[in-house]
Coordinates of C-alpha atoms and ligand atoms in Angstrom, one line a residue:
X190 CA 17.8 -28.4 17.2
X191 CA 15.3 -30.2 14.8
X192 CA 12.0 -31.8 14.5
X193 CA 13.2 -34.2 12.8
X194 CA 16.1 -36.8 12.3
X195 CA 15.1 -40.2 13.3
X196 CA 15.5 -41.6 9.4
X197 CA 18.5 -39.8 8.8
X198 CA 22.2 -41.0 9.7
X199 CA 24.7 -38.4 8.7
X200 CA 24.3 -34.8 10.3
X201 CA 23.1 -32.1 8.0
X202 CA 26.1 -29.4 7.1
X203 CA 26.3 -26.4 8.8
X204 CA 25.9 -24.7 6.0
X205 CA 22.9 -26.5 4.5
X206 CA 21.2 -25.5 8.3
X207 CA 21.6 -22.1 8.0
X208 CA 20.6 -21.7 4.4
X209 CA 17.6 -24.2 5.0
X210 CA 17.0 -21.9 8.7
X211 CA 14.0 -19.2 8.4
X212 CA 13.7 -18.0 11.6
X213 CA 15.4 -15.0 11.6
X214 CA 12.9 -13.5 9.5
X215 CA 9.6 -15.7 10.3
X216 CA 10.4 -15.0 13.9
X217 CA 8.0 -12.1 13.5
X218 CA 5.2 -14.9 13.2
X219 CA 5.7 -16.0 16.8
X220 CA 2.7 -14.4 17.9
X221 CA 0.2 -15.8 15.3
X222 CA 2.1 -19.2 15.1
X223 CA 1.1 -19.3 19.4
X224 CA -2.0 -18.7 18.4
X225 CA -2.6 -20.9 16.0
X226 CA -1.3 -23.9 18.3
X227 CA -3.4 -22.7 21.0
X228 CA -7.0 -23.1 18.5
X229 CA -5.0 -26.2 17.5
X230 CA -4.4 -27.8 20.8
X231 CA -8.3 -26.7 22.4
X232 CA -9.7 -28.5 18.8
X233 CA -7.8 -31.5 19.5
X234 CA -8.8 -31.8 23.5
X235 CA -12.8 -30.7 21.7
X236 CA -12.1 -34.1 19.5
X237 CA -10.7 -36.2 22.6
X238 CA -7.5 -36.4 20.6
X239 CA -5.7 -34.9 23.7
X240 CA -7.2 -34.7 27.1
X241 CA -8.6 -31.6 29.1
X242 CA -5.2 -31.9 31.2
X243 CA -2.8 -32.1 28.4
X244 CA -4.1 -29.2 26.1
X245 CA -4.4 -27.1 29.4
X246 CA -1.0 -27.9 30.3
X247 CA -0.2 -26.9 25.9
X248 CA -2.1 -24.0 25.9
X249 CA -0.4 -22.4 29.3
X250 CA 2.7 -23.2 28.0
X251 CA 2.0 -21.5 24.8
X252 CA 0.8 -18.9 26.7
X253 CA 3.9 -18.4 29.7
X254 CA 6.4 -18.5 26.1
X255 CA 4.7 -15.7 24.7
X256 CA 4.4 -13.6 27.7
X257 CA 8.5 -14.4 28.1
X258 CA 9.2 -13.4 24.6
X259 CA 6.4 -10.0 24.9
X260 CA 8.6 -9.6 28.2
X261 CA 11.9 -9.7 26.5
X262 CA 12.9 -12.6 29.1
X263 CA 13.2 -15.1 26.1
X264 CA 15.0 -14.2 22.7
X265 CA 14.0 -16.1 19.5
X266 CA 17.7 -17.1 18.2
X267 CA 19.4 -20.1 18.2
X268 CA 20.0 -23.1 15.9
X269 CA 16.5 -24.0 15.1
X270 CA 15.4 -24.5 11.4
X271 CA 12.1 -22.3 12.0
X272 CA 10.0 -20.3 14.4
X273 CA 7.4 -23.9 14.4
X274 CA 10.4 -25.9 15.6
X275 CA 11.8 -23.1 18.2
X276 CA 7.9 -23.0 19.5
X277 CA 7.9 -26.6 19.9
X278 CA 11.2 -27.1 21.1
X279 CA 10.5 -24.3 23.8
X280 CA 7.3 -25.9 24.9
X281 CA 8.7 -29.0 25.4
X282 CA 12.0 -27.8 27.6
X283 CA 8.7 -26.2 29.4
X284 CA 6.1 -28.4 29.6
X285 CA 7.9 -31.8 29.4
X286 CA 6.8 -34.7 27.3
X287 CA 2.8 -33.8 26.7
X288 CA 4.6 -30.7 24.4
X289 CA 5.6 -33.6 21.8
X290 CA 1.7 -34.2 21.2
X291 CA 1.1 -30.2 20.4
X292 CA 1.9 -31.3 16.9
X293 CA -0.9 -34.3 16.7
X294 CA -2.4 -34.3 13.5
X295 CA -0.8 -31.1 11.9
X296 CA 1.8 -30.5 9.7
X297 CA 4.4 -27.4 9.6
X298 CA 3.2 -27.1 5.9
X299 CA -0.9 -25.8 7.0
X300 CA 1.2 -25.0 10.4
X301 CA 2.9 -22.0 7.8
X302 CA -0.1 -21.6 6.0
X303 CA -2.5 -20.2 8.7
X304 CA 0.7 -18.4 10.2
X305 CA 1.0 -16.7 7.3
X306 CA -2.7 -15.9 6.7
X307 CA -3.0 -14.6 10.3
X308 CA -0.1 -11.8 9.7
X309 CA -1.1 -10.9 6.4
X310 CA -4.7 -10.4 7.3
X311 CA -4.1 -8.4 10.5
X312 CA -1.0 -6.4 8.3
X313 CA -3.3 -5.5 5.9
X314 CA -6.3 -4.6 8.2
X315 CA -3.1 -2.2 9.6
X316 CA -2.6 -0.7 6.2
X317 CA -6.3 -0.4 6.1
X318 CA -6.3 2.1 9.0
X319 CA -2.7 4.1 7.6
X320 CA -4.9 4.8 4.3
X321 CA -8.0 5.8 6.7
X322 CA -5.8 8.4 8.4
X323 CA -4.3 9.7 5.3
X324 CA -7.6 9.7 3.4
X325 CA -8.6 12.4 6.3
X326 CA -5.4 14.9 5.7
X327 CA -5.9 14.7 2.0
X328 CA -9.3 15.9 2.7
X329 CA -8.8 18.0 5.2
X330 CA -5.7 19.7 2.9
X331 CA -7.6 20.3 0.1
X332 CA -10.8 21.8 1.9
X333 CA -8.1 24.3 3.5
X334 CA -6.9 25.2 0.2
X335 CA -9.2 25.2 -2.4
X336 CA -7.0 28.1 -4.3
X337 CA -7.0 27.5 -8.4
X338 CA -4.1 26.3 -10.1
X339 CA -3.5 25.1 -13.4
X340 CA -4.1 21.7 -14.3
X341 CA -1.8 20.3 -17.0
X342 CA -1.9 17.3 -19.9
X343 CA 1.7 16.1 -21.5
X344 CA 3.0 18.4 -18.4
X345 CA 1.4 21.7 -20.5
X346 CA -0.6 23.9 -18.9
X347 CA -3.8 23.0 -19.6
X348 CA -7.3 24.2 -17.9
X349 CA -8.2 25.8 -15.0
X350 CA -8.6 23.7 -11.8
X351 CA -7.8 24.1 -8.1
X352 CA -5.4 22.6 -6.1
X353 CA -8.5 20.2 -4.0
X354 CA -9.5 19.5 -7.0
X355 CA -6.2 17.9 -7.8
X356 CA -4.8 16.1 -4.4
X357 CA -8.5 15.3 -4.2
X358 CA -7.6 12.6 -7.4
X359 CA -5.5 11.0 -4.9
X360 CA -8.2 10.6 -2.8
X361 CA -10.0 9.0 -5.2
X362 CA -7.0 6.7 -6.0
X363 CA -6.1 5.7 -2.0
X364 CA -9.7 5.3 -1.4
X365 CA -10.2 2.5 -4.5
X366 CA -6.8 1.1 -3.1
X367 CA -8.4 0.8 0.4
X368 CA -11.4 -1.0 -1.5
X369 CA -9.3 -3.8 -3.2
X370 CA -7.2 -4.3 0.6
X371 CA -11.3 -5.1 1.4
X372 CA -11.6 -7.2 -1.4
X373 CA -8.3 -9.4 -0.9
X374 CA -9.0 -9.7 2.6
X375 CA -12.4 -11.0 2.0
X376 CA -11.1 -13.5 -1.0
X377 CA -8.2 -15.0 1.6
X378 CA -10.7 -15.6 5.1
X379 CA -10.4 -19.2 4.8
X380 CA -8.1 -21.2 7.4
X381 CA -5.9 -23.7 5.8
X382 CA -5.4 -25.1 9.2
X383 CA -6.6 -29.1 9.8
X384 CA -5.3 -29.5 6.2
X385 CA -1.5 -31.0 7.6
X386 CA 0.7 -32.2 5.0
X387 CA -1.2 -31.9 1.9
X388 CA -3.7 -34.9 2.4
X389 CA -5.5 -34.3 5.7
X390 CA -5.7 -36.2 8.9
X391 CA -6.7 -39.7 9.8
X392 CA -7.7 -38.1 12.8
X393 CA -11.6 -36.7 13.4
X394 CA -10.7 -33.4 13.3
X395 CA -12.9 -30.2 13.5
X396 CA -11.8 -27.6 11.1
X397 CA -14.8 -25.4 12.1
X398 CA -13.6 -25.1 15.6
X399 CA -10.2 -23.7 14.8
X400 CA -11.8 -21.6 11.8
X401 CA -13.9 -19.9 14.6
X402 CA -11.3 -19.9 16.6
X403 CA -9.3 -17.6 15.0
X404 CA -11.8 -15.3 13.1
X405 CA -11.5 -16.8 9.8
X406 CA -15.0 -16.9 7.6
X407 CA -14.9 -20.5 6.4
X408 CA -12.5 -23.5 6.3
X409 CA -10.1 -23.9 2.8
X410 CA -12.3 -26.2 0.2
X411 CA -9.1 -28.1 -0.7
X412 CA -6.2 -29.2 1.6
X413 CA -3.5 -29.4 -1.5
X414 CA -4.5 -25.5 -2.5
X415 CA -5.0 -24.6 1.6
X416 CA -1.2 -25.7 2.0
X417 CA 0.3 -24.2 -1.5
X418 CA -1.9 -20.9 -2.0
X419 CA 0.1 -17.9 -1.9
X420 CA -1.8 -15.9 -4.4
X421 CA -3.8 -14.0 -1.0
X422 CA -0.2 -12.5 -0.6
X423 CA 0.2 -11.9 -4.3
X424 CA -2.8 -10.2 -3.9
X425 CA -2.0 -7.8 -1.2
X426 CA 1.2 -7.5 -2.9
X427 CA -0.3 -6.2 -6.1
X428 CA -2.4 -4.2 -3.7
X429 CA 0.9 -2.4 -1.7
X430 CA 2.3 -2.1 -5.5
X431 CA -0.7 0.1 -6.3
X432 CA -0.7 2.3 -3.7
X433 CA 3.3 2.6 -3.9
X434 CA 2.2 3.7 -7.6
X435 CA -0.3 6.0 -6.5
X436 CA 2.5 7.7 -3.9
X437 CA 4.9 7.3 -6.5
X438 CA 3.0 10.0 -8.9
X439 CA 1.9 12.3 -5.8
X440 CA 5.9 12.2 -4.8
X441 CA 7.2 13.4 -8.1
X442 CA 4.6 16.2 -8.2
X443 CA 5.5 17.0 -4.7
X444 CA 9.1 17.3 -5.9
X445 CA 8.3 19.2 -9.2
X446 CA 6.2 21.6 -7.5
X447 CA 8.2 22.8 -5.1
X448 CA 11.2 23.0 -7.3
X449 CA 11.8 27.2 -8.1
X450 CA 10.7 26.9 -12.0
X451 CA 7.0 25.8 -10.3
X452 CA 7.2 27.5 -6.6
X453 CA 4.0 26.2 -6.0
X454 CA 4.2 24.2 -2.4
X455 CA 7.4 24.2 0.1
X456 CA 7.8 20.9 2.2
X457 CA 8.2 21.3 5.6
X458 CA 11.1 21.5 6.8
X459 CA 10.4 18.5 8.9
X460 CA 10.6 16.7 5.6
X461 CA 13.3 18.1 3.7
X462 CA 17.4 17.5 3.6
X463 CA 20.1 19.7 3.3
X464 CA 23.3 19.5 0.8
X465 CA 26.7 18.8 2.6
X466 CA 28.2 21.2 -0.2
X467 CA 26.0 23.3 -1.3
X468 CA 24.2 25.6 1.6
X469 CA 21.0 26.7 -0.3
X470 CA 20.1 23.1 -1.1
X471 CA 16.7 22.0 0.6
X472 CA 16.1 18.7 -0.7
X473 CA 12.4 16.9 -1.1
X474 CA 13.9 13.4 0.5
X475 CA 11.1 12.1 1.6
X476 CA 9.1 12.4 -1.5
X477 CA 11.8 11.3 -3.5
X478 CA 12.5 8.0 -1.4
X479 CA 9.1 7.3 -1.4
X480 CA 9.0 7.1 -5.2
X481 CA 12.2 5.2 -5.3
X482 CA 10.6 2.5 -2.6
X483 CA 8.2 1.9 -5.4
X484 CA 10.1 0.1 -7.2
X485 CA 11.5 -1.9 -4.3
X486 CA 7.6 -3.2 -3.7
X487 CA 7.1 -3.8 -7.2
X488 CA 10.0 -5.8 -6.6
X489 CA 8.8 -7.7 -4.0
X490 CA 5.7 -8.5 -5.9
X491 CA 8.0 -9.8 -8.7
X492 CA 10.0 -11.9 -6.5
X493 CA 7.0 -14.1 -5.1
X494 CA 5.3 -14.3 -8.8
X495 CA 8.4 -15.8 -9.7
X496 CA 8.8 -17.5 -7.6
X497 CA 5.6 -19.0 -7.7
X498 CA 5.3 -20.1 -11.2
X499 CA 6.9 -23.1 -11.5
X500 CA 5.8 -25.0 -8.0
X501 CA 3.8 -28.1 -8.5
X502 CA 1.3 -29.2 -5.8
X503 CA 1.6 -29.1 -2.7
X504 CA 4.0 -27.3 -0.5
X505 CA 7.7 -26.9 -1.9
X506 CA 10.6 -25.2 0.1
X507 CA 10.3 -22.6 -2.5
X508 CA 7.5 -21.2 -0.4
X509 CA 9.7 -19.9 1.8
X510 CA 10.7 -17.7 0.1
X511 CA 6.9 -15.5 0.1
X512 CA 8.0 -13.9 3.6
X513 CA 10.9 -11.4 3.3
X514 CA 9.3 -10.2 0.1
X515 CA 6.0 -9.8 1.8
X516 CA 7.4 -8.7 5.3
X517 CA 9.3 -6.1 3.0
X518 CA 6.6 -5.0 0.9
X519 CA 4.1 -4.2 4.1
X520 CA 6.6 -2.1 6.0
X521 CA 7.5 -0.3 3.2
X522 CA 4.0 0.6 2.5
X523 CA 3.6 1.1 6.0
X524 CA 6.3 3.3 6.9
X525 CA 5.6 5.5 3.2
X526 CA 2.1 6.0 4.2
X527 CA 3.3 7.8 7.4
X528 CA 6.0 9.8 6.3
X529 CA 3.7 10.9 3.5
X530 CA 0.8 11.8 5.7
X531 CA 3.5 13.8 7.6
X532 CA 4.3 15.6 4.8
X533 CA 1.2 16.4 3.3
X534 CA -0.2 17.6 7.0
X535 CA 2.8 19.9 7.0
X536 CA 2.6 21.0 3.2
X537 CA 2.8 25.3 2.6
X538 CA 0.9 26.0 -0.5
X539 CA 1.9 29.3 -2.7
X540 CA -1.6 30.2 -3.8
X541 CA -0.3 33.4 -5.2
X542 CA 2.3 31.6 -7.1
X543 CA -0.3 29.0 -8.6
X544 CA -3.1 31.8 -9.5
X545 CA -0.1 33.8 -11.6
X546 CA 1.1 30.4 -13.2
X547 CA -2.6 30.3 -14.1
X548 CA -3.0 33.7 -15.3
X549 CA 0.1 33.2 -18.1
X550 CA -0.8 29.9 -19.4
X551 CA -4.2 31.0 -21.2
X552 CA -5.9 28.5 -19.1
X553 CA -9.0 29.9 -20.3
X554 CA -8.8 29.4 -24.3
X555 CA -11.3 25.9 -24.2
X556 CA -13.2 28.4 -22.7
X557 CA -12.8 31.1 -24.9
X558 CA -13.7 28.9 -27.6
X559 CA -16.8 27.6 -26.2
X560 CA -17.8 30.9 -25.8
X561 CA -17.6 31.7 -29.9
X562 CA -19.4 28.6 -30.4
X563 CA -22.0 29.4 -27.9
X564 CA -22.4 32.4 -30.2
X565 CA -23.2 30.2 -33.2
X566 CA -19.8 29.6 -34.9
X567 CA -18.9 26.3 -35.3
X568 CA -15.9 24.9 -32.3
X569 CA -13.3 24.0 -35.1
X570 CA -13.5 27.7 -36.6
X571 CA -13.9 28.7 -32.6
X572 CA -10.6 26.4 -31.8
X573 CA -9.0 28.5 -34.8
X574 CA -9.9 32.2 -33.8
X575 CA -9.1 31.5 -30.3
X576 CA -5.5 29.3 -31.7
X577 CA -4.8 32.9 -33.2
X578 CA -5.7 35.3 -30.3
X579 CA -3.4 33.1 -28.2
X580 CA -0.5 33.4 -30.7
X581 CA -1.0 37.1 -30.7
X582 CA -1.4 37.4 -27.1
X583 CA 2.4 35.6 -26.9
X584 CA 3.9 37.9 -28.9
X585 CA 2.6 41.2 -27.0
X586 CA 3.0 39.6 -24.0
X587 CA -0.8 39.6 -22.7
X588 CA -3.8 37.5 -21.9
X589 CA -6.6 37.0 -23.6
X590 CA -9.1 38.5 -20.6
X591 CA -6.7 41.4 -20.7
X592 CA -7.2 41.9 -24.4
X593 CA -10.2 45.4 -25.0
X594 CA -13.4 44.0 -26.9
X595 CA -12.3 46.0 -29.7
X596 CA -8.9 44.0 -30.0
X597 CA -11.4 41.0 -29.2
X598 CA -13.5 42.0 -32.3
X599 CA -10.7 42.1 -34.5
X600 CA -10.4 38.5 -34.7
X601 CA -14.3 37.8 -34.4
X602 CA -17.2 40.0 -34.7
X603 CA -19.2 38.0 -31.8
X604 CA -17.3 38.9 -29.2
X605 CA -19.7 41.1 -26.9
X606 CA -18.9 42.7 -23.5
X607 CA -20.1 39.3 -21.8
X608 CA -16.6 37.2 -22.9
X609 CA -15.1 38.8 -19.9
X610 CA -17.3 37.1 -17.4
X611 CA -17.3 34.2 -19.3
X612 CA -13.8 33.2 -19.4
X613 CA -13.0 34.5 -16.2
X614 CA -11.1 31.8 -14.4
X615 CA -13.6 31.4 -11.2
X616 CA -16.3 31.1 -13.2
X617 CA -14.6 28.7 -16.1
X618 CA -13.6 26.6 -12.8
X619 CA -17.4 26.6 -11.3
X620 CA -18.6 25.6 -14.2
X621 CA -16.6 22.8 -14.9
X622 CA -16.7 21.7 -10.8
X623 CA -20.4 21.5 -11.2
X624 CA -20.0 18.4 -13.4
X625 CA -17.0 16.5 -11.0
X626 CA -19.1 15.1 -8.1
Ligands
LIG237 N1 9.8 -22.4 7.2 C1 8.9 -23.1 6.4 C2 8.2 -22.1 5.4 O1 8.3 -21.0 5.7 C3 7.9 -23.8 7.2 C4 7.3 -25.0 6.5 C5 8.2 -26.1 6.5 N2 7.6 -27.3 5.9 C6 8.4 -28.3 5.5 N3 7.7 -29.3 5.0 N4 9.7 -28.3 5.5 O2 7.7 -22.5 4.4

């Protein structure tokens, strides 16, 4: 069943209606596409383009489909090209004849357009709140375990930090994320509704009404961009892409670390897999898929910048194609924020295993060498003494805080009874905390 048909006189083919049909997938609009009608219809009674009678009559319609389809009483399937037509199609078997003017001065091009913009700004408001509620674990996980651990650079042990201080990066990196979902929402508030085709109406519409009407900040400027923009979702999807990247590093730390050559976390079981052949096996899945969904956003954002870049103004049927990849992209994002909030609420750290990993990676040398140069000597001859106690302290299997002052004062005469507090890993950490925040 179409909307169209009257200048046409052979049938389409079968198979061009179901490779031209979107509504198995844009079927998850129907609630936003009701909604915009409804601001539609009430504009156009507003503007006496339809009478009080007939957009009542529209808007209960509207309203009796979507309580049928929330009910379950009304399945969204069938031959129809797209969830507009089905809409359309269903208010008219409802309503009779006055459902054919629901479509007065609109086209299914701006029809799309504020469909599209309704979803993605209520998905990402959704996202929004999934980051708020991880933000809080991360928090709340590194509060609980504030325990020191060694930090690394080129995946060396490098200095001294603790493990809030590094899941606390994350929060630093969700909580920009949650910034630019802000920002993109703010940048896309305009309603591209009332700009039909691509050229406007000859009606006296009022595209303030329907702008109010369904929470947008202002009207498009331009009816050929309102009806061809998709850069909002490329925006969002660049946005999902960073957080993916963001979970993406946290995962493969989650996986290294509680690998046995680190030992430093265990996933909860809750979050682990088992082998079918080998019994020990307890596998970090969920981190692991999480990274690997990365790349299937990433994807998705690829897909819509390609297929963006070669559409001339206005709408093309290419634009189509922006739903699956976005629809995609934001449960994917969705669904890895909870499974990794799950995961981190339920993380077991080995603070006894970090603090030894700490202990035998002369996490204190900077320090050690600051402390020479605090003495007077020069930090390049400082970086060299020290470069020499830790190659000593490898082949006698020690530390350098475990070294006597005499054995100290071998390699430099400054050395006093004071390096001990000095380097000693608490105090090498407060010091360097002090700075962070
Ligand atoms: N299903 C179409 C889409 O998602 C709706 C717009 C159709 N417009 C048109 N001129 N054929 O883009």
């Amino acid at each position: 069943m179409k909307l169209w048909g009257g200048r046409f006189i052979e049938k389409e083919s079968r198979l061009m209606e179901d490779f031209n049909s979107s509504l198995s997938f844009d079927k998850r609009l129907c609630y936003e596409d009701i909604m915009g009608s409804i601001a539609h219809v009430k504009m156009l009674a507003k503007c006496s383009i339809l009478t009080k009678e007939e957009s009542v009559t529209i808007v209960n319609g509207l309203n009796s489909i979507l309580l049928d389809i929330q009910e379950g009483k009304l399945k969204i399937e069938g031959d129809y090209e797209d969830i507009h037509s089905f809409m359309e199609i269903q208010l008219t078997k409802l309503v009779g004849d006055v459902g054919k003017k629901l479509h007065t001065a609109r086209s299914r091009n701006d029809q799309v357009a504020v469909d599209m913009r309704l979803y993605s700004k209520h998905k990402a408001a959704e996202v929004i709140d999934n980051l708020d509620v991880i933000l809080c674990t991360i928090e709340k996980v590194g509060t609980f375990n504030a325990v020191i651990m060694p930090g690394y650079t080129h995946m060396q042990r490098a200095q001294v930090v603790t493990f809030k201080q590094h899941i606390m990066a994350y929060y630093s990196m969700l909580r920009r994320d949650k910034k630019r979902l802000i920002s993109a929402i703010e940048i896309m508030d305009e309603n591209p509704l009332g700009c039909c085709a691509l050229a406007g109406t000859t009606y006296d519409t009022d595209r303030s009404f329907t702008t109010s009407e369904l929470g947008f900040k202002k009207p498009v400027d331009n009816f050929m961009d309102g009806v061809s923009d998709r850069d909002y979702l490329l925006e969002l999807l660049s946005s999902f892409s960073i957080i993916m990247m963001h979970f993406s590093r946290l995962s493969e730390e989650l996986v290294l670390w509680s690998t046995k050559e680190f030992d430093f976390i265990e996933i909860s079981d809750e979050f682990s897999t088992g082998s079918s052949i080998m019994p020990q096996k307890r596998n970090p899945d969920a981190a692991e898929l999480i990274r690997g969904k990365t790349g299937r956003v990433y994807g998705d954002l690829m897909s819509l910048l390609t297929t963006m870049k070669g559409i001339p103004l206005a709408y093309n049927k290419d634009m189509q194609e922006d739903k699956e990849p976005f629809f995609d992209a934001v449960d994917t994002v969705l669904k890895c924020i909870k499974v990794m909030n799950k995961m981190l609420s339920s993380l077991k750290i080995k603070s006894h295993n970090m603090h030894s990993a700490v202990k035998r990676g002369f996490l204190n040398a900077t320090e050690a060498a600051d402390y020479l140069a605090c003495k007077g000597m020069a930090f390049r001859d400082a970086h060299g003494v020290i470069g020499s106690i830790v190659l000593h302290c490898e082949q006698v299997h020690t530390a350098i805080e475990d070294l006597n002052l005499e054995e100290l004062k071998s390699f430099s005469e400054l050395f006093n009874g004071d390096v001990y507090e000095f380097i000693d890993y608490e105090n090498t950490l407060s010091r360097g905390i002090k700075k962070e925040m």
